[in-house]
Structure formats: structure tokens, C-alpha cells
Coordinates of C-alpha atoms in Angstrom, one line a residue:
X1 CA 9.8 8.1 5.5
X2 CA 10.7 9.9 8.7
X3 CA 10.3 8.2 12.1
X4 CA 7.2 9.9 13.4
X5 CA 6.2 9.4 17.0
X6 CA 3.6 6.7 17.3
X7 CA 1.5 5.9 20.4
X8 CA 1.3 2.5 21.9
X9 CA -2.2 2.0 20.6
X10 CA -1.2 3.0 17.1
X11 CA 1.7 0.6 17.2
X12 CA -0.7 -2.1 18.4
X13 CA -3.0 -1.5 15.4
X14 CA 0.0 -1.7 13.0
X15 CA 1.3 -4.9 14.7
X16 CA -2.1 -6.7 14.4
X17 CA -2.4 -5.5 10.8
X18 CA 1.0 -6.7 9.5
X19 CA 1.7 -9.3 12.2
X20 CA 5.4 -8.6 12.3
X21 CA 6.5 -6.0 14.8
X22 CA 10.3 -5.5 14.6
X23 CA 10.6 -6.0 18.3
X24 CA 9.7 -9.7 17.8
X25 CA 12.2 -10.4 15.1
X26 CA 15.2 -12.8 15.4
X27 CA 18.3 -11.0 14.1
X28 CA 21.0 -12.8 12.1
X29 CA 24.4 -11.6 10.9
X30 CA 25.0 -13.0 7.3
X31 CA 27.8 -12.5 4.7
X32 CA 29.6 -9.2 4.5
X33 CA 27.7 -6.2 5.9
X34 CA 24.2 -7.7 5.4
X35 CA 22.1 -8.3 8.4
X36 CA 18.9 -10.3 8.3
X37 CA 15.9 -11.0 10.6
X38 CA 13.3 -13.7 10.7
X39 CA 9.9 -12.9 12.2
X40 CA 6.4 -14.4 12.3
X41 CA 3.9 -16.1 14.5
X42 CA 1.9 -19.3 15.0
X43 CA -1.8 -18.6 15.4
X44 CA -5.0 -20.5 16.0
X45 CA -8.4 -19.0 15.2
X46 CA -11.7 -20.5 16.5
X47 CA -15.2 -19.3 15.6
X48 CA -18.7 -20.1 16.6
X49 CA -21.3 -18.9 14.0
X50 CA -24.8 -18.3 15.4
X51 CA -26.6 -17.7 12.2
X52 CA -24.8 -18.8 9.0
X53 CA -21.8 -20.9 8.2
X54 CA -18.5 -19.0 8.1
X55 CA -14.8 -19.9 8.2
X56 CA -12.7 -19.6 11.3
X57 CA -10.7 -16.6 10.3
X58 CA -13.2 -14.2 8.8
X59 CA -16.8 -13.8 7.5
X60 CA -17.6 -13.0 3.9
X61 CA -20.5 -10.7 3.2
X62 CA -21.8 -13.0 0.5
X63 CA -22.3 -15.6 3.3
X64 CA -24.5 -13.1 5.2
X65 CA -26.9 -12.5 2.3
X66 CA -30.5 -13.5 2.9
X67 CA -31.1 -17.2 2.3
X68 CA -34.0 -19.6 2.7
X69 CA -31.4 -22.2 3.9
X70 CA -29.9 -20.4 6.9
X71 CA -27.8 -23.0 8.7
X72 CA -26.2 -21.7 11.9
X73 CA -24.7 -23.1 15.1
X74 CA -21.4 -24.1 13.5
X75 CA -17.9 -24.2 15.0
X76 CA -14.7 -23.8 13.0
X77 CA -10.9 -23.8 13.7
X78 CA -7.9 -22.9 11.5
X79 CA -4.2 -22.1 11.9
X80 CA -3.6 -21.0 8.3
X81 CA -3.1 -17.3 9.1
X82 CA 0.2 -18.3 10.8
X83 CA 2.9 -16.2 9.2
X84 CA 6.7 -16.3 8.4
X85 CA 8.7 -13.3 7.3
X86 CA 12.4 -12.6 6.4
X87 CA 14.1 -9.1 6.1
X88 CA 17.6 -8.1 5.0
X89 CA 19.5 -4.8 5.2
X90 CA 22.7 -4.1 3.3
X91 CA 24.6 -0.8 3.4
X92 CA 24.9 0.7 -0.1
X93 CA 26.0 4.2 -1.4
X94 CA 25.3 6.1 1.8
X95 CA 21.9 4.3 2.3
X96 CA 20.8 0.7 2.6
X97 CA 19.2 -1.9 0.4
X98 CA 16.4 -3.4 2.3
X99 CA 14.3 -6.4 1.3
X100 CA 11.3 -8.2 2.8
X101 CA 9.7 -11.5 2.0
X102 CA 6.6 -12.6 3.9
X103 CA 4.4 -15.7 3.6
X104 CA 1.3 -17.1 5.3
X105 CA -0.9 -20.1 4.6
X106 CA -4.3 -18.5 4.3
X107 CA -6.8 -19.3 1.6
X108 CA -10.6 -19.0 1.2
X109 CA -12.8 -20.8 3.6
X110 CA -10.1 -22.1 5.9
X111 CA -8.2 -23.9 3.1
X112 CA -4.4 -23.9 3.5
X113 CA -2.1 -22.7 0.7
X114 CA 1.4 -21.2 0.9
X115 CA 0.8 -17.5 -0.1
X116 CA 3.2 -14.7 -0.9
X117 CA 2.2 -11.6 1.0
X118 CA 5.3 -9.3 0.6
X119 CA 8.2 -9.5 -1.8
X120 CA 9.9 -6.1 -2.3
X121 CA 13.1 -4.2 -2.1
X122 CA 13.9 -0.5 -1.3
X123 CA 16.8 1.9 -1.6
X124 CA 16.9 5.6 -1.1
X125 CA 13.1 5.8 -0.9
X126 CA 12.5 3.8 -4.0
X127 CA 10.5 0.6 -3.4
X128 CA 9.8 -2.0 -6.1
X129 CA 7.8 -5.3 -5.7
X130 CA 4.8 -6.5 -3.9
X131 CA 3.9 -4.6 -0.8
X132 CA 0.9 -2.9 0.9
X133 CA -0.9 -0.6 -1.6
X134 CA 0.1 3.0 -1.3
X135 CA -3.7 3.6 -1.2
X136 CA -3.9 2.1 2.2
X137 CA -3.3 3.1 5.8
X138 CA -3.2 1.5 9.3
X139 CA -3.8 4.8 11.1
X140 CA -7.5 4.1 11.4
X141 CA -7.3 0.3 11.8
X142 CA -8.7 -0.7 15.2
X143 CA -7.3 -4.2 16.2
X144 CA -9.7 -7.0 15.6
X145 CA -9.5 -10.8 16.1
X146 CA -11.3 -11.2 12.7
X147 CA -8.7 -11.5 9.9
X148 CA -10.4 -9.1 7.5
X149 CA -11.4 -6.5 10.1
X150 CA -13.8 -3.6 9.7
X151 CA -15.5 -2.6 6.5
X152 CA -14.3 0.7 5.2
X153 CA -11.4 0.8 7.7
X154 CA -8.5 1.0 5.2
X155 CA -8.2 2.1 1.6
X156 CA -7.5 -0.9 -0.7
X157 CA -6.6 -3.1 2.3
X158 CA -4.2 -5.4 0.6
X159 CA -0.9 -5.8 -1.2
X160 CA -0.1 -5.0 -4.8
X161 CA 2.9 -5.1 -7.2
X162 CA 4.1 -1.5 -7.4
X163 CA 6.9 1.0 -8.0
X164 CA 6.9 3.6 -5.2
X165 CA 8.9 6.7 -4.1
X166 CA 8.7 8.0 -0.6
X167 CA 10.1 11.2 0.8
X168 CA 9.3 12.3 4.4
X169 CA 5.6 11.6 4.8
X170 CA 4.7 11.8 1.1
X171 CA 4.7 8.7 -1.2
X172 CA 3.6 8.3 -4.9
X173 CA 3.3 4.9 -6.6
X174 CA 2.4 3.2 -9.9
X175 CA 0.5 0.1 -9.0
X176 CA -0.9 -3.0 -10.7
X177 CA -4.4 -1.9 -11.8
X178 CA -7.4 -3.4 -10.1
X179 CA -10.5 -3.4 -12.3
X180 CA -13.9 -5.1 -11.5
X181 CA -16.8 -4.7 -13.9
X182 CA -20.3 -5.6 -12.7
X183 CA -22.1 -8.1 -15.0
X184 CA -25.3 -7.3 -16.7
X185 CA -28.2 -9.0 -14.9
X186 CA -29.0 -11.1 -18.0
X187 CA -25.3 -11.9 -18.6
X188 CA -25.5 -10.5 -22.1
X189 CA -22.0 -9.0 -21.7
X190 CA -19.4 -11.0 -19.8
X191 CA -17.9 -8.0 -18.2
X192 CA -15.6 -9.7 -15.8
X193 CA -13.7 -11.6 -18.4
X194 CA -13.3 -8.6 -20.7
X195 CA -11.9 -6.1 -18.2
X196 CA -8.4 -4.9 -19.3
X197 CA -6.0 -2.1 -18.5
X198 CA -3.6 -0.1 -20.6
X199 CA -1.9 1.8 -17.8
X200 CA -1.0 1.4 -14.1
X201 CA -3.0 3.0 -11.3
X202 CA -1.5 6.2 -9.8
X203 CA -1.7 6.5 -6.0
X204 CA -0.6 9.4 -3.8
X205 CA -0.5 9.5 0.0
X206 CA 0.7 11.8 2.8
X207 CA 0.9 10.4 6.4
X208 CA 2.2 12.3 9.5
X209 CA 1.3 13.2 13.0
X210 CA 0.8 16.4 15.0
X211 CA 1.5 15.5 18.6
X212 CA -1.0 12.9 19.7
X213 CA -3.0 13.2 16.4
X214 CA -1.9 10.9 13.5
X215 CA -3.4 11.3 10.0
X216 CA -3.3 9.9 6.5
X217 CA -4.7 11.4 3.2
X218 CA -4.6 9.5 -0.1
X219 CA -5.9 9.5 -3.6
X220 CA -6.1 7.1 -6.6
X221 CA -6.7 7.6 -10.3
X222 CA -7.0 4.6 -12.6
X223 CA -8.3 3.6 -16.0
X224 CA -11.4 1.4 -16.5
X225 CA -11.5 -0.4 -19.8
X226 CA -13.2 -3.4 -21.5
X227 CA -12.6 -5.0 -24.8
X228 CA -14.6 -8.0 -26.2
X229 CA -13.0 -7.9 -29.6
X230 CA -16.2 -6.4 -31.1
X231 CA -17.0 -3.8 -28.5
X232 CA -14.8 -1.7 -26.2
X233 CA -14.9 1.5 -24.1
X234 CA -12.6 3.3 -21.7
X235 CA -13.2 5.7 -18.8
X236 CA -11.4 6.8 -15.6
X237 CA -12.1 6.1 -12.0
X238 CA -11.0 8.1 -8.9
X239 CA -11.0 7.6 -5.2
X240 CA -9.8 9.4 -2.0
X241 CA -9.7 8.8 1.7
X242 CA -8.8 10.7 4.9
X243 CA -8.0 8.9 8.1
X244 CA -7.1 10.0 11.6
X245 CA -6.3 8.7 15.1
X246 CA -6.2 10.7 18.4
X247 CA -4.6 9.5 21.7
X248 CA -6.2 10.7 24.9
X249 CA -4.3 8.9 27.6
X250 CA -5.2 5.2 27.6
X251 CA -8.0 5.9 25.0
X252 CA -7.4 6.0 21.2
X253 CA -10.1 7.2 18.8
X254 CA -9.8 6.3 15.1
X255 CA -11.8 7.1 12.0
X256 CA -11.7 7.0 8.2
X257 CA -13.9 8.2 5.3
X258 CA -13.4 6.8 1.8
X259 CA -15.2 8.1 -1.4
X260 CA -15.1 6.6 -4.8
X261 CA -16.2 7.3 -8.3
X262 CA -15.4 4.2 -10.4
X263 CA -12.8 3.0 -7.9
X264 CA -14.7 0.6 -5.6
X265 CA -11.9 -1.9 -6.1
X266 CA -10.1 0.4 -3.6
X267 CA -13.1 0.6 -1.2
X268 CA -12.3 -1.9 1.5
X269 CA -14.8 -4.8 1.9
X270 CA -17.4 -3.3 -0.4
X271 CA -18.1 -6.6 -2.3
X272 CA -19.4 -10.0 -1.4
X273 CA -15.9 -11.5 -0.8
X274 CA -13.5 -8.5 -0.8
X275 CA -13.9 -5.2 -2.6
X276 CA -16.7 -4.1 -5.0
X277 CA -17.3 -3.4 -8.6
X278 CA -16.1 -0.2 -10.3
X279 CA -18.3 0.1 -13.4
X280 CA -20.8 -1.6 -15.7
X281 CA -21.5 -1.7 -19.4
X282 CA -24.8 -0.1 -20.4
X283 CA -27.1 -1.2 -23.1
X284 CA -25.2 1.0 -25.6
X285 CA -21.9 -0.7 -24.8
X286 CA -20.6 2.3 -22.8
X287 CA -18.8 2.0 -19.5
X288 CA -20.7 3.7 -16.6
X289 CA -18.9 4.2 -13.3
X290 CA -20.4 3.1 -10.0
X291 CA -20.1 5.5 -7.0
X292 CA -19.2 4.2 -3.6
X293 CA -18.5 5.4 -0.1
X294 CA -17.3 3.9 3.1
X295 CA -16.4 4.9 6.7
X296 CA -15.3 3.4 9.9
X297 CA -14.8 4.5 13.5
X298 CA -13.1 2.7 16.4
X299 CA -12.1 3.0 20.0
X300 CA -9.3 1.3 21.9
X301 CA -8.9 1.5 25.7
X302 CA -5.9 0.2 27.5
X303 CA -7.4 -1.3 30.7
X304 CA -4.0 -2.3 32.0
X305 CA -0.5 -2.7 30.6
X306 CA -1.4 -6.1 29.3
X307 CA -5.2 -5.9 28.6
X308 CA -6.9 -3.8 25.9
X309 CA -10.6 -3.4 24.9
X310 CA -11.4 -2.5 21.2
X311 CA -14.7 -1.6 19.7
X312 CA -15.1 -0.7 16.0
X313 CA -17.8 -0.4 13.3
X314 CA -17.8 0.4 9.6
X315 CA -19.8 0.4 6.4
X316 CA -19.5 0.5 2.6
X317 CA -22.2 1.5 0.1
X318 CA -22.0 0.9 -3.7
X319 CA -24.6 2.6 -5.9
X320 CA -26.9 0.4 -8.0
X321 CA -26.3 1.8 -11.5
X322 CA -29.4 0.8 -13.5
X323 CA -31.7 -2.1 -13.5
X324 CA -29.5 -4.1 -15.8
X325 CA -26.6 -4.3 -13.4
X326 CA -25.9 -7.4 -11.3
X327 CA -23.0 -8.5 -9.2
X328 CA -21.9 -6.3 -6.3
X329 CA -23.7 -3.2 -7.5
X330 CA -26.4 -1.9 -5.1
X331 CA -24.7 -3.5 -2.1
X332 CA -24.4 -2.1 1.5
X333 CA -22.1 -3.9 3.9
X334 CA -21.9 -3.2 7.6
X335 CA -20.0 -4.9 10.4
X336 CA -19.0 -4.2 14.1
X337 CA -16.6 -5.9 16.6
X338 CA -16.1 -5.8 20.3
X339 CA -13.1 -7.6 21.7
X340 CA -10.6 -8.0 24.6
X341 CA -6.9 -8.7 23.8
X342 CA -4.6 -9.9 26.5
X343 CA -0.9 -9.6 25.8
X344 CA 1.1 -10.9 28.8
X345 CA 4.2 -10.2 26.8
X346 CA 4.8 -8.5 23.4
X347 CA 5.2 -12.0 21.8
X348 CA 2.0 -13.5 23.0
X349 CA -1.7 -12.5 22.5
X350 CA -5.0 -14.1 23.4
X351 CA -8.2 -12.5 22.1
X352 CA -11.9 -13.0 22.3
X353 CA -14.4 -11.1 20.1
X354 CA -18.0 -10.7 19.2
X355 CA -18.7 -9.8 15.6
X356 CA -21.9 -8.6 13.9
X357 CA -22.4 -8.5 10.1
X358 CA -25.2 -7.1 7.9
X359 CA -25.5 -6.8 4.2
X360 CA -28.2 -5.5 1.7
X361 CA -28.0 -6.6 -1.9
X362 CA -30.6 -5.0 -4.2
X363 CA -33.0 -4.5 -1.3
X364 CA -32.6 -8.0 0.3
X365 CA -31.1 -7.8 3.8
X366 CA -29.3 -10.5 5.8
X367 CA -27.3 -10.5 9.0
X368 CA -25.2 -12.8 11.1
X369 CA -23.2 -12.9 14.3
X370 CA -20.3 -14.9 15.7
X371 CA -17.9 -15.3 18.6
X372 CA -14.1 -15.7 17.8
X373 CA -11.2 -16.7 20.0
X374 CA -7.5 -16.5 18.9
X375 CA -4.1 -17.4 20.3
X376 CA -1.0 -16.0 18.7
X377 CA 2.6 -16.8 19.6
X378 CA 5.2 -14.5 17.9
X379 CA 8.9 -14.6 17.5

């Protein structure tokens, strides 16, 4: 991909999204012509939950659902989003073979577990391994202290095993399929355990900039299938998003719109924990797709060379299907953040943030709010 001009604010969004700006890497000369760099950060997150219990790093929308046992006023701390990465580059046939391996220690609910984030190699525009989904962008990602960020702000929002080809701003990939089937309300068909795939997902993306305006457009097509041994059905799901960011001096405005028909697995934060259900099995044993939509908007203002204010809000909405559908069908998620980030150097960040969350699941509404503080030391 060509080196497009990126604004300071766009680079900040990318840095907070991947946690590994190249400017903070430690370069090493290894055997032959291979060069390597080590990067990462140590980070502490702290959160005070006013309404419901939530981990230090993020809040799950299933924790925000209405409950008769709403326990609030809880404080949490965690350092398990700390990260370590390793890159190599070796000249080969007029290009270079580049690899990346990245780990952190994040797990659900502040548990610690060594986790592989990235493990991929690339040469001449061909990438193979685990990396950010091609159906994803950081163009519209407003920096947040919260680890998950804004609902609807990316595409898929995570990393997948894939084979990708990139030329200029265009990239196409075959990716590990993501299929989530909503269960029947009476659990007569165990849809989750019977979801299968016979082909990879196909994703396409084009990303570029025109002066101070950066944009990204992407699409995904994937198979939906279930097979219980006695019953089976297959259909297709599709999704697409458009994202943009515009720099006006110290101000950056960002936005994204994501639409889905049977591809809510790629609709960021549309479920209770992560992304939502794609389809359900009707009373005749046929797969029926679930429609979804999401959008986000954000503002970043550079108050001074070392202090930035960020405000962002987003939502996702998954259709209900019919009365027999349970799980994450008929769910609307919303969240919003307001933060200050102080970066006395490019290797150090302190942040404080207010976050608000709201979810509606089959007509039942719940909300919650919290204050987060973070300290991040990069190398």
C-alpha cells in the first residue's frame, strides 16, 4: 500500500488502536540483511463503575442489560492490556519479507492470559497469517481510554487468519469465516453448536486520502450454514461500510456507517460481548438472515502539542427476526466517551475518560456509566 499522507490526529487514532507506533520501536540488527524491531508498552487501566460491575479495561453490553440486582460503585484495576511485539524485515527478490508477531495478556473480565494478536508475513503485497481483518479500518476510530472503543466505529474490529493481496490502496482477502447463529427462544435447535462453513469469507477494501480527507470503503460476502446431521440449510450474508476523517487545523472529524444483511459478525460491538448474530433457523428449518446497521461519529481537538480532547458516540442495531429468536437478535447498543489524553512525549500517555453505555434487548433497556484512568509507557 502506498504511503499516503496522514494527519497527526489520524496517526494518533492508529497508534491507540494498534498500540505499536513504529517511532517507539527498538531496532536490532540480526543475522545477514535481516533487521528486527521490538515494540510494546506497559499499561495500567483503572475504572470506577457507578451503576453496574464491569472490568477495568472495557464494559460489555450484556453487563448493561436491565437487572433487578444492579450493583454499582465498584472499582477495578488491570494491567493485562500491556503489549509486546516483534517485527522483522529481510530483503528478497527486489522487495522484502516482513513478519510481525504481537502478544498481549488480555482476557475476559480482567483475567490474564498470554494472547496472540498478530502473526503474519508479507512479501510483494501478499500477506498470510493472523492480522487485522481486511473488513476493518482505523480511519474513523476516535481514540478512547476504553479498550473496546465505540460501538459501530470499525468494521469487524479484530484480527483474523487470512490470505490478503494489497496493491496501492486496494486490498482483497480470503478470511476465516465468522458465523454466529441466534438460538431459538425455546432452544429447540442448538444453532450455535451447529454453525459450519464450507468456504472462506471474501473481503474487499479501498483506503486512500484526498488532501486532508481520508476515507475507507469495504465489503464482505460470506456463507451462512448449519448442519445438525438431520437438518441443514445454507444462505449468504453481506455487509459494507464507508468511513471518513477530515482534518480542520487542530480539529479532526470522523464518521462511519456500516450496513449488514446476514453479516452482523462484522458489525462492531453489536452483541452482548462482542459482535452480533447473523441469522436464525425458522420453524421450517430454514436459515433466515438478520439485518443490522451501525454508525459512529467522533471529534478530536488538539488543545496543545501534548494535550488532546476526544469525544465519540456510536450505535449498532440488529433486527429481531421473529418471536422464536433469542440471543443477540433484537438488540440495540449505544455508547459514548469523552476523554483527555496527555502525551508529554510520544512514548508516554496519561488519560482520563467518562463513558456511558446503553442497551435494549427485546424491549428491555439498561444503562451504565463509568470513569476510567489509564497510564501507558511505550518503547
